[in-house]
Short mmCIF file of C-alpha atoms in Angstrom, two decimals:
data_model
loop_
_atom_site.label_atom_id
_atom_site.label_comp_id
_atom_site.label_asym_id
_atom_site.label_seq_id
_atom_site.Cartn_x
_atom_site.Cartn_y
_atom_site.Cartn_z
CA MET A 1 -63.33 37.70 20.05
CA SER A 2 -60.52 38.50 17.42
CA ASP A 3 -60.82 37.14 13.65
CA THR A 4 -57.91 35.12 13.85
CA HIS A 5 -58.80 34.17 9.51
CA SER A 6 -56.88 37.47 8.52
CA LYS A 7 -53.86 37.24 6.11
CA PRO A 8 -50.75 36.61 8.12
CA SER A 9 -47.46 38.54 7.50
CA GLY A 10 -44.02 38.48 8.44
CA PRO A 11 -42.05 35.27 6.87
CA ASP A 12 -42.43 32.74 4.65
CA LEU A 13 -40.68 29.54 6.81
CA LEU A 14 -41.10 27.92 4.61
CA ALA A 15 -38.64 29.84 2.53
CA GLY A 16 -36.91 29.50 6.58
CA ILE A 17 -35.77 32.00 8.58
CA PRO A 18 -31.69 32.81 9.77
CA SER A 19 -31.48 30.55 12.79
CA GLU A 20 -29.33 33.66 14.54
CA GLN A 21 -32.81 35.44 14.11
CA LEU A 22 -33.81 32.54 16.86
CA ALA A 23 -32.64 32.37 20.04
CA GLU A 24 -33.25 29.85 22.83
CA GLY A 25 -36.51 31.31 24.01
CA HIS A 26 -38.13 33.83 21.80
CA SER A 27 -40.58 32.65 18.97
CA ILE A 28 -41.18 34.49 15.62
CA ALA A 29 -44.63 34.33 14.08
CA GLY A 30 -44.29 33.92 10.05
CA ARG A 31 -46.76 32.18 7.94
CA VAL A 32 -46.87 28.90 5.36
CA GLY A 33 -49.18 29.83 2.11
CA ASP A 34 -52.41 31.41 3.74
CA GLN A 35 -52.38 30.08 7.66
CA ALA A 36 -50.16 32.08 10.50
CA VAL A 37 -47.42 30.25 11.82
CA LEU A 38 -45.01 30.56 15.15
CA VAL A 39 -41.88 28.89 14.99
CA ALA A 40 -40.15 29.13 19.09
CA ARG A 41 -36.91 27.82 19.64
CA SER A 42 -36.71 25.75 23.33
CA GLY A 43 -34.31 23.70 25.19
CA GLY A 44 -32.79 23.98 22.89
CA ARG A 45 -35.43 22.41 20.00
CA CYS A 46 -37.25 24.58 17.12
CA HIS A 47 -40.79 24.21 17.21
CA ALA A 48 -43.71 25.35 14.90
CA ILE A 49 -47.40 25.57 15.88
CA GLY A 50 -50.31 28.18 15.45
CA ALA A 51 -49.69 31.84 16.21
CA THR A 52 -53.11 32.42 17.52
CA CYS A 53 -54.74 31.60 20.69
CA SER A 54 -57.88 29.58 20.67
CA HIS A 55 -59.50 31.23 22.84
CA TYR A 56 -59.69 34.12 21.15
CA GLY A 57 -57.56 34.47 19.50
CA GLY A 58 -54.25 35.85 21.13
CA PRO A 59 -51.43 36.89 19.55
CA LEU A 60 -49.22 34.30 21.05
CA ALA A 61 -45.85 35.51 19.82
CA GLU A 62 -46.04 38.46 21.94
CA GLY A 63 -46.10 36.44 24.61
CA ILE A 64 -43.69 34.69 26.91
CA ILE A 65 -41.62 30.75 26.39
CA VAL A 66 -41.70 29.16 29.65
CA ASP A 67 -41.04 25.71 30.05
CA GLY A 68 -41.71 24.42 26.99
CA THR A 69 -44.88 26.15 26.04
CA VAL A 70 -45.66 29.41 25.34
CA ARG A 71 -48.22 31.65 27.24
CA CYS A 72 -50.25 33.78 25.27
CA PRO A 73 -50.07 37.62 26.08
CA TRP A 74 -54.36 38.40 26.47
CA HIS A 75 -54.87 35.52 29.31
CA HIS A 76 -52.35 33.64 30.04
CA ALA A 77 -53.56 30.17 28.14
CA ALA A 78 -49.84 28.25 27.41
CA PHE A 79 -49.68 25.94 24.96
CA ARG A 80 -47.27 22.91 24.11
CA LEU A 81 -44.66 23.66 21.45
CA ASP A 82 -44.12 20.10 20.66
CA THR A 83 -47.38 18.18 19.91
CA GLY A 84 -49.84 22.22 20.01
CA GLU A 85 -51.73 20.68 23.30
CA PRO A 86 -53.61 23.37 25.73
CA ASP A 87 -51.43 22.76 28.96
CA ARG A 88 -52.68 25.76 31.53
CA PRO A 89 -56.18 26.93 30.65
CA PRO A 90 -58.05 29.02 29.48
CA ALA A 91 -57.90 27.52 25.96
CA LEU A 92 -59.49 23.71 25.59
CA ASP A 93 -58.70 23.33 22.35
CA ALA A 94 -54.84 22.05 20.77
CA LEU A 95 -52.93 23.72 18.05
CA PRO A 96 -51.58 22.84 14.59
CA CYS A 97 -48.49 22.21 14.43
CA TRP A 98 -45.49 21.53 11.57
CA GLU A 99 -42.02 20.32 10.67
CA VAL A 100 -39.50 21.80 11.34
CA SER A 101 -35.83 21.89 10.39
CA GLU A 102 -32.72 23.32 11.20
CA ALA A 103 -29.75 22.91 8.94
CA ASP A 104 -26.99 25.16 7.37
CA GLY A 105 -27.67 28.28 9.62
CA VAL A 106 -31.67 28.01 9.11
CA VAL A 107 -34.66 26.99 10.13
CA ARG A 108 -37.66 25.77 8.39
CA VAL A 109 -40.54 24.79 8.47
CA VAL A 110 -40.71 21.68 5.90
CA SER A 111 -44.17 20.40 5.76
CA ARG A 112 -46.84 23.42 4.62
CA GLU A 113 -49.97 21.47 5.67
CA PRO A 114 -49.82 21.04 9.79
CA ARG A 115 -50.74 18.44 12.11
CA MET A 116 -53.02 17.96 14.37
CA PRO A 117 -51.61 16.53 17.52
CA ALA A 118 -52.99 12.74 18.96
CA THR A 119 -53.84 13.67 22.54
CA ARG A 120 -50.81 11.93 24.44
CA ARG A 121 -52.10 9.33 26.94
CA ARG A 122 -50.22 8.96 29.87
CA THR A 123 -50.88 5.78 32.54
CA PRO A 124 -52.81 7.28 35.72
CA SER A 125 -51.23 6.06 38.84
CA ALA A 126 -54.44 5.56 40.12
CA ARG A 127 -58.32 4.29 38.36
CA PRO A 128 -60.84 5.17 39.70
CA ASP A 129 -63.66 3.01 38.24
CA SER A 130 -66.08 6.04 37.95
CA VAL A 131 -66.11 9.75 38.87
CA LEU A 132 -68.60 11.80 39.19
CA ILE A 133 -68.35 16.10 38.43
CA ILE A 134 -71.24 18.02 39.71
CA GLY A 135 -71.26 21.49 37.71
CA ALA A 136 -69.97 22.05 33.96
CA GLY A 137 -68.78 25.04 34.62
CA ALA A 138 -65.33 26.78 34.04
CA ALA A 139 -63.73 23.63 36.69
CA GLY A 140 -66.59 21.06 36.04
CA VAL A 141 -65.77 21.21 31.83
CA GLU A 142 -61.50 21.48 32.95
CA ALA A 143 -61.66 18.86 34.82
CA ALA A 144 -63.76 16.34 32.13
CA VAL A 145 -61.70 17.18 29.89
CA THR A 146 -58.04 16.80 31.66
CA LEU A 147 -59.07 13.03 33.36
CA ARG A 148 -59.41 12.49 29.20
CA ARG A 149 -56.64 14.46 28.18
CA GLU A 150 -54.63 12.42 31.41
CA GLY A 151 -55.33 8.93 30.11
CA TYR A 152 -58.29 8.16 32.50
CA ASP A 153 -60.73 5.60 30.78
CA GLY A 154 -63.32 5.35 32.93
CA ARG A 155 -67.04 6.33 33.28
CA ILE A 156 -67.44 9.88 33.38
CA THR A 157 -70.32 11.98 34.24
CA MET A 158 -71.27 15.17 34.68
CA ALA A 159 -74.24 16.25 35.78
CA ASP A 160 -75.35 20.44 35.95
CA ALA A 161 -79.10 22.17 36.48
CA ASP A 162 -78.18 25.17 34.42
CA PRO A 163 -80.21 23.65 30.91
CA ASP A 164 -77.59 26.00 28.84
CA ALA A 165 -73.80 24.98 29.88
CA PRO A 166 -71.80 24.43 29.65
CA VAL A 167 -71.01 27.97 28.61
CA ASP A 168 -67.88 30.85 28.54
CA ARG A 169 -69.70 33.28 31.05
CA PRO A 170 -67.02 35.79 30.56
CA ASN A 171 -68.77 36.52 27.90
CA LEU A 172 -71.89 37.29 28.97
CA SER A 173 -71.15 40.32 30.42
CA LYS A 174 -68.83 41.75 28.07
CA ASP A 175 -69.08 41.25 24.39
CA TYR A 176 -72.40 38.87 24.01
CA LEU A 177 -74.34 41.29 26.32
CA ALA A 178 -73.29 44.28 23.97
CA GLY A 179 -73.94 42.18 20.84
CA THR A 180 -70.81 41.69 19.28
CA ALA A 181 -70.11 38.12 19.74
CA GLN A 182 -72.77 35.19 18.71
CA GLU A 183 -74.54 32.47 20.80
CA GLU A 184 -72.59 30.28 19.15
CA TRP A 185 -69.26 31.70 20.89
CA VAL A 186 -70.47 31.09 24.12
CA THR A 187 -70.77 27.78 23.98
CA LEU A 188 -68.43 26.04 25.52
CA ARG A 189 -68.92 22.41 24.67
CA THR A 190 -71.49 20.68 22.21
CA PRO A 191 -73.16 17.23 22.51
CA ASP A 192 -70.43 16.56 20.26
CA PHE A 193 -67.82 16.54 22.54
CA PHE A 194 -69.38 14.74 25.30
CA ARG A 195 -70.44 12.05 23.28
CA ASP A 196 -66.81 11.99 21.06
CA ASN A 197 -64.53 12.21 24.94
CA ASP A 198 -67.45 9.29 26.18
CA ILE A 199 -68.74 11.58 28.68
CA THR A 200 -72.36 10.97 30.72
CA PHE A 201 -73.71 14.93 30.94
CA GLU A 202 -76.57 15.19 32.97
CA ARG A 203 -77.98 18.66 31.41
CA ASN A 204 -81.30 20.43 33.14
CA ARG A 205 -79.82 17.70 36.24
CA GLN A 206 -79.69 19.14 39.57
CA VAL A 207 -77.59 16.95 42.60
CA VAL A 208 -80.14 17.17 45.56
CA ASP A 209 -78.80 15.05 47.87
CA LEU A 210 -75.43 13.62 48.54
CA ASP A 211 -74.45 10.44 50.26
CA VAL A 212 -69.93 10.61 50.59
CA ARG A 213 -70.18 7.36 52.71
CA ALA A 214 -72.10 5.15 50.40
CA ARG A 215 -70.24 7.54 47.62
CA ARG A 216 -73.82 8.24 45.74
CA ALA A 217 -75.41 11.19 44.68
CA ARG A 218 -79.97 11.35 43.68
CA LEU A 219 -80.93 13.52 41.18
CA ASP A 220 -84.32 15.89 41.52
CA THR A 221 -86.06 13.37 39.21
CA GLY A 222 -84.87 10.98 42.01
CA ALA A 223 -82.68 8.41 39.47
CA GLU A 224 -79.20 7.80 41.82
CA LEU A 225 -75.44 8.12 40.35
CA ALA A 226 -72.56 5.26 41.95
CA TYR A 227 -69.15 7.18 41.83
CA ASP A 228 -65.79 6.47 43.39
CA ALA A 229 -64.06 10.03 43.49
CA LEU A 230 -65.93 13.19 43.03
CA LEU A 231 -65.30 17.20 41.82
CA LEU A 232 -68.00 19.10 43.46
CA ALA A 233 -68.02 22.39 41.48
CA THR A 234 -70.54 23.81 42.00
CA GLY A 235 -69.44 27.44 41.47
CA ALA A 236 -71.76 30.56 42.88
CA SER A 237 -74.64 32.00 42.52
CA PRO A 238 -75.57 35.61 42.14
CA ILE A 239 -76.93 37.75 45.53
CA ARG A 240 -80.85 38.89 44.72
CA LEU A 241 -81.63 42.07 46.86
CA PRO A 242 -84.90 41.94 48.01
CA LEU A 243 -85.99 45.84 47.53
CA PRO A 244 -89.37 46.60 48.96
CA GLY A 245 -91.57 47.31 46.27
CA GLU A 246 -94.77 45.29 46.60
CA GLY A 247 -95.79 44.07 42.72
CA GLN A 248 -92.49 45.25 41.07
CA ARG A 249 -89.93 43.19 39.54
CA GLN A 250 -87.34 42.53 41.06
CA PRO A 251 -84.02 43.81 39.54
CA PHE A 252 -81.73 41.17 36.68
CA THR A 253 -78.83 39.40 37.86
CA LEU A 254 -76.78 38.26 35.63
CA ARG A 255 -74.73 34.44 36.10
CA SER A 256 -76.50 32.45 33.19
CA LEU A 257 -77.06 32.58 29.03
CA ALA A 258 -80.52 32.55 30.30
CA ASP A 259 -79.74 35.49 32.58
CA SER A 260 -77.79 37.58 29.91
CA ARG A 261 -80.58 36.73 26.96
CA ALA A 262 -83.45 37.98 29.54
CA ILE A 263 -81.15 41.46 29.74
CA ILE A 264 -80.64 41.45 26.46
CA GLN A 265 -84.60 41.24 25.63
CA ALA A 266 -85.16 44.23 28.62
CA ALA A 267 -82.94 46.51 26.22
CA THR A 268 -84.22 45.76 22.94
CA THR A 269 -87.66 46.22 24.44
CA ALA A 270 -87.01 49.26 25.94
CA GLY A 271 -84.95 50.47 22.47
CA PRO A 272 -82.41 53.25 22.51
CA GLY A 273 -81.90 55.78 24.84
CA ALA A 274 -84.60 53.83 27.53
CA ARG A 275 -82.86 54.88 31.46
CA VAL A 276 -81.56 50.98 33.16
CA VAL A 277 -80.08 51.47 36.76
CA VAL A 278 -77.68 49.41 37.62
CA ILE A 279 -77.02 48.43 41.51
CA GLY A 280 -73.62 47.75 41.71
CA ALA A 281 -70.08 48.79 41.09
CA SER A 282 -68.25 45.44 41.60
CA PHE A 283 -66.53 44.21 38.17
CA ILE A 284 -69.86 42.87 36.64
CA GLY A 285 -72.28 45.46 37.74
CA LEU A 286 -69.39 47.70 35.03
CA GLU A 287 -69.29 45.55 32.64
CA VAL A 288 -73.28 45.19 32.24
CA ALA A 289 -73.00 49.14 32.48
CA ALA A 290 -70.57 48.93 28.91
CA SER A 291 -72.38 46.51 27.89
CA LEU A 292 -75.23 48.21 28.02
CA ARG A 293 -73.86 52.06 27.42
CA ALA A 294 -72.88 50.35 23.72
CA ARG A 295 -76.60 49.10 23.01
CA GLY A 296 -77.54 52.58 23.22
CA LEU A 297 -79.35 52.29 26.75
CA GLU A 298 -78.96 55.11 29.00
CA VAL A 299 -76.77 53.56 31.85
CA HIS A 300 -78.38 54.92 35.94
CA VAL A 301 -75.03 52.79 38.54
CA VAL A 302 -76.31 53.35 42.11
CA ALA A 303 -73.08 51.56 44.86
CA PRO A 304 -72.44 52.28 48.21
CA GLU A 305 -68.60 52.87 47.83
CA SER A 306 -67.32 56.89 47.61
CA ARG A 307 -65.32 55.07 43.85
CA PRO A 308 -65.78 51.91 42.38
CA LEU A 309 -63.68 48.72 42.96
CA GLU A 310 -61.30 50.53 45.00
CA ARG A 311 -61.29 47.39 47.37
CA VAL A 312 -60.00 45.42 44.86
CA LEU A 313 -57.85 47.98 42.99
CA GLY A 314 -57.09 50.75 44.80
CA PRO A 315 -57.62 53.80 44.48
CA GLU A 316 -56.12 54.42 41.85
CA LEU A 317 -57.46 52.47 39.24
CA GLY A 318 -60.89 52.84 40.88
CA ASP A 319 -60.91 56.58 40.07
CA LEU A 320 -59.56 55.38 36.02
CA VAL A 321 -62.01 53.45 35.38
CA HIS A 322 -64.83 55.77 37.53
CA ARG A 323 -64.00 58.19 34.59
CA VAL A 324 -63.57 56.20 31.46
CA HIS A 325 -68.11 55.18 31.84
CA VAL A 326 -67.61 58.62 32.80
CA GLU A 327 -67.00 59.98 29.39
CA HIS A 328 -68.29 57.09 28.69
CA GLY A 329 -71.58 58.88 29.70
CA VAL A 330 -72.61 56.73 32.52
CA VAL A 331 -74.04 58.97 35.69
CA PHE A 332 -72.89 57.09 38.90
CA HIS A 333 -74.83 57.69 42.51
CA LEU A 334 -72.01 56.86 44.51
CA GLY A 335 -72.11 56.32 47.98
CA GLN A 336 -75.80 55.31 47.68
CA LYS A 337 -78.04 52.77 48.12
CA PRO A 338 -81.33 51.99 47.02
CA ARG A 339 -83.97 51.90 49.34
CA GLU A 340 -87.01 50.41 47.22
CA LEU A 341 -88.58 50.43 43.88
CA VAL A 342 -91.55 52.01 42.86
CA SER A 343 -93.68 51.70 39.76
CA GLY A 344 -90.56 52.65 36.80
CA ALA A 345 -88.00 54.20 39.23
CA VAL A 346 -85.41 53.25 41.75
CA ILE A 347 -86.02 55.22 44.88
CA LEU A 348 -81.80 55.81 46.77
CA GLU A 349 -82.16 56.10 50.52
CA ASN A 350 -81.49 59.56 49.95
CA GLY A 351 -84.71 60.08 49.09
CA ASP A 352 -83.89 60.33 45.14
CA ARG A 353 -85.76 59.09 42.96
CA ILE A 354 -83.78 57.30 39.28
CA PRO A 355 -86.65 57.32 36.70
CA THR A 356 -85.63 53.47 34.90
CA THR A 357 -87.27 50.81 32.69
CA PHE A 358 -85.40 48.74 34.65
CA VAL A 359 -83.13 47.36 36.49
CA VAL A 360 -80.05 44.67 36.64
CA ALA A 361 -78.04 44.39 40.24
CA GLY A 362 -74.06 43.41 40.35
CA VAL A 363 -72.82 43.02 43.74
CA GLY A 364 -71.71 39.82 44.48
CA VAL A 365 -72.08 36.17 44.79
CA ARG A 366 -72.56 33.30 47.76
CA PRO A 367 -70.43 30.12 46.94
CA ASN A 368 -73.15 27.29 46.91
CA VAL A 369 -72.37 25.23 49.69
CA GLU A 370 -75.34 23.58 50.28
CA LEU A 371 -75.15 20.19 48.64
CA ALA A 372 -71.24 19.94 50.92
CA GLU A 373 -73.37 20.97 54.02
CA ARG A 374 -76.42 18.60 53.90
CA ALA A 375 -73.09 16.04 53.27
CA GLY A 376 -71.64 16.97 56.47
CA LEU A 377 -68.36 18.39 54.00
CA THR A 378 -66.54 21.02 56.34
CA LEU A 379 -67.38 24.30 55.22
CA ASP A 380 -65.33 28.11 56.04
CA ARG A 381 -67.36 29.92 53.47
CA GLY A 382 -66.82 28.54 51.01
CA VAL A 383 -65.48 24.41 50.85
CA LEU A 384 -63.22 23.71 52.63
CA VAL A 385 -60.36 22.02 50.42
CA ASP A 386 -56.73 20.90 51.37
CA ALA A 387 -53.74 21.68 48.74
CA GLN A 388 -53.94 19.08 46.85
CA LEU A 389 -57.76 20.31 46.68
CA ARG A 390 -59.23 17.20 48.87
CA THR A 391 -62.35 17.93 50.83
CA SER A 392 -63.08 16.49 54.76
CA ALA A 393 -64.41 13.41 53.29
CA PRO A 394 -62.38 10.42 51.38
CA ASN A 395 -62.70 11.16 47.33
CA VAL A 396 -64.17 14.40 47.82
CA PHE A 397 -62.19 17.20 45.31
CA ALA A 398 -63.44 20.98 45.19
CA ALA A 399 -63.21 23.48 42.47
CA GLY A 400 -63.63 26.86 41.84
CA ASP A 401 -65.52 29.72 43.04
CA VAL A 402 -67.11 27.24 45.24
CA ALA A 403 -63.64 25.68 46.69
CA ARG A 404 -61.63 27.54 49.75
CA TYR A 405 -57.91 26.36 49.33
CA PRO A 406 -54.83 27.43 50.94
CA ASP A 407 -52.29 30.00 49.18
CA PRO A 408 -49.48 28.93 48.12
CA ARG A 409 -47.87 31.80 48.09
CA THR A 410 -49.21 33.01 51.64
CA GLY A 411 -50.31 30.25 53.09
CA GLU A 412 -54.32 31.76 54.25
CA LYS A 413 -57.30 30.12 53.29
CA ILE A 414 -58.72 31.98 50.06
CA ARG A 415 -61.55 31.45 47.87
CA VAL A 416 -61.31 32.80 44.23
CA GLU A 417 -64.47 33.79 41.66
CA HIS A 418 -62.20 34.20 39.07
CA TRP A 419 -62.86 31.50 35.63
CA VAL A 420 -59.54 30.88 34.45
CA ALA A 421 -58.59 30.32 38.42
CA ALA A 422 -61.29 28.20 38.36
CA GLN A 423 -60.38 25.83 35.13
CA ARG A 424 -57.26 25.78 36.96
CA GLN A 425 -57.60 24.17 39.44
CA ALA A 426 -59.79 21.61 37.80
CA GLN A 427 -56.97 20.82 36.62
CA THR A 428 -55.37 19.52 39.62
CA ALA A 429 -57.78 18.68 41.10
CA ALA A 430 -58.47 15.77 37.86
CA ARG A 431 -54.48 14.89 37.88
CA ASN A 432 -55.46 14.17 41.83
CA ILE A 433 -58.49 12.03 41.87
CA LEU A 434 -55.41 9.45 39.71
CA GLY A 435 -53.54 10.07 41.65
CA ALA A 436 -51.13 12.95 41.14
CA GLU A 437 -50.93 14.71 45.28
CA GLU A 438 -50.20 17.49 43.31
CA ARG A 439 -50.59 20.06 45.12
CA PHE A 440 -52.43 23.54 43.94
CA MET A 441 -49.38 26.12 42.62
CA ALA A 442 -50.91 28.43 40.21
CA ILE A 443 -51.47 32.15 40.27
CA PRO A 444 -54.85 33.66 40.16
CA PHE A 445 -55.38 35.25 36.89
CA PHE A 446 -58.40 37.61 35.76
CA TRP A 447 -58.93 40.66 32.58
CA SER A 448 -62.55 43.33 33.11
CA ALA A 449 -63.07 44.79 30.12
CA HIS A 450 -64.80 48.41 30.02
CA TYR A 451 -65.03 50.49 26.66
CA ASP A 452 -61.19 49.95 25.58
CA LEU A 453 -59.56 49.94 28.35
CA SER A 454 -58.28 46.05 29.77
CA ILE A 455 -57.53 45.11 32.82
CA SER A 456 -54.55 42.21 33.42
CA TYR A 457 -54.72 41.08 37.21
CA ALA A 458 -52.34 38.76 37.86
CA GLY A 459 -51.74 37.10 41.89
CA HIS A 460 -54.64 37.99 45.06
CA ALA A 461 -54.10 40.48 47.14
CA GLU A 462 -56.91 41.18 49.78
CA ARG A 463 -54.05 44.26 51.59
CA TRP A 464 -51.55 45.86 50.75
CA ASP A 465 -49.32 48.69 52.11
CA VAL A 466 -48.33 50.06 49.06
CA ILE A 467 -49.49 50.65 45.48
CA ASP A 468 -46.42 50.38 43.44
CA ILE A 469 -47.66 52.57 39.99
CA ASP A 470 -44.87 52.32 37.08
CA GLY A 471 -45.91 54.25 33.66
CA SER A 472 -49.48 56.45 33.23
CA LEU A 473 -52.79 56.00 34.17
CA GLU A 474 -53.98 58.61 31.99
CA ALA A 475 -51.75 56.93 28.90
CA ARG A 476 -53.64 53.54 29.28
CA ASP A 477 -49.82 51.98 30.07
CA CYS A 478 -49.31 50.88 32.91
CA GLU A 479 -48.42 48.13 36.01
CA VAL A 480 -49.99 48.03 39.30
CA ARG A 481 -47.84 46.89 42.27
CA TYR A 482 -50.09 45.57 45.04
CA MET A 483 -47.23 45.70 47.99
CA SER A 484 -46.87 44.09 51.24
CA ASP A 485 -43.77 43.23 52.90
CA GLY A 486 -41.86 44.02 50.47
CA ARG A 487 -43.53 42.15 47.89
CA ALA A 488 -45.36 42.59 45.50
CA LEU A 489 -48.45 40.00 46.32
CA ALA A 490 -50.65 41.10 43.15
CA THR A 491 -50.09 43.49 39.73
CA VAL A 492 -52.55 44.17 37.46
CA THR A 493 -51.38 46.37 33.72
CA ILE A 494 -53.34 47.84 31.02
CA GLY A 495 -51.25 48.05 27.39
CA ARG A 496 -48.53 46.00 28.96
CA ASP A 497 -49.77 42.28 28.53
CA ARG A 498 -46.21 40.76 28.37
CA ALA A 499 -45.94 42.30 32.20
CA ASN A 500 -48.55 41.00 33.37
CA LEU A 501 -47.47 37.64 31.77
CA GLU A 502 -43.86 37.76 33.66
CA ALA A 503 -45.30 39.58 37.09
CA GLU A 504 -47.35 35.73 37.09
CA LEU A 505 -44.24 33.99 35.94
CA MET A 506 -42.32 35.47 38.77
CA MET A 507 -44.75 35.00 41.56
CA GLU A 508 -44.94 31.16 40.45
CA ARG A 509 -41.96 30.62 41.00
CA GLU A 510 -42.15 32.50 44.48
CA SER A 511 -44.75 30.23 44.99
CA ALA A 512 -43.01 27.16 44.56
CA LEU A 513 -40.61 28.14 46.47
CA ALA A 514 -42.63 28.71 49.45
CA GLY A 515 -44.39 25.86 48.85
CA SER A 516 -41.00 23.42 49.06
CA ALA A 517 -40.52 25.27 52.54
CA ARG A 518 -43.58 24.35 54.13
#
């Protein structure tokens, strides 16, 4: 995370800037006293809001202006310029606003103190008496936030079996695991949030049975919860490798705050220089490897593929990621799987023995569909939903890792395991619970950090014909497009955050055209 409290730079916006410097669709970062402020012109009007994203502190002046919002270049959050409200995840919190005037060829902020805008309440076209949200991860929390922001004043109940929920899961394998983020940064929403928004949160409670006809859910305590509308946001669970090895501790997995704490405890107990084996060269496995290297451990990665992440990023980027990890001291054992665990070691299929203090497995996740299956919902490698994120049962929606939905660009059914995608699905599902009849059209986006290498990915490409590379991988300055039939299905950028925003916007507009044609 960035320090958003450093002294701001740029022009004094109380004194003002020439109107000609602020073109339509552009922004300028400046200051009002000791506060960083962004002025922007959109739709012929000038606005002033906080200049740093409330998610991780990204510089909004390096983003883009779209339809009355500014989009953050780091993780693609968006804020309304007129109110400061978060319009798109991953940001949850609003930005302060200032009054602006434009006269005699000068744009200036006319108030030294900002105002925090009141949420603009809307009138839902439908109003269920109660909404139950099962799961308090990215999708569950965003759905609750959206319901209240959209003006819903009925009963909201959330339930999650994780005693630490909700947490900022992307941080668990990155800064928090590396020891560079405080634990309070990991908390997504405090108990005060649920109280202030009149949300009943059944934390550390598992929904064990769901009757979609009677519209009732039963908790592991035996208590029953009635609902009028339901959102399934049950997420996914890490795949566990039951390796042979009687009496040996099985590999750690990483999904929850408790998982991350356990790995940190093992790393701290082992101490710098101790060896750890990471099974799996997935994003999560490699982020764990980078974080444990930051703690001074010797890291060995075992994976069956010939290069990391080739299936997702292709050979060129896969080689770059591999090279970056090797440069930071990671030892790879590619083309190999673990065969068994023995005391203090992992035995590979080829017979090699890797001594280790502990093992972490990052080999993927499985959607948590058991509850949906028992309830009789239609499944297809996830909970099958339509373009409005409705399941096969009336008034039951699904969002996040568990949902398989129609890709608005291709029409294919896809399931996307990204934090931001889960939040954006939850926004659409919440609005549809309130009668919006809105198609889910957002473009998948995720980011991954490996030491000083940051990768931004917009779109969805399970296969491609050609990989088009603009720029230099070696210089960490490139835009990589995954092409099929002459169009880009996905774009990866390194060192070109604005280009990633622009690629996402282009794909959004393409989706809108494709959606209107269906």
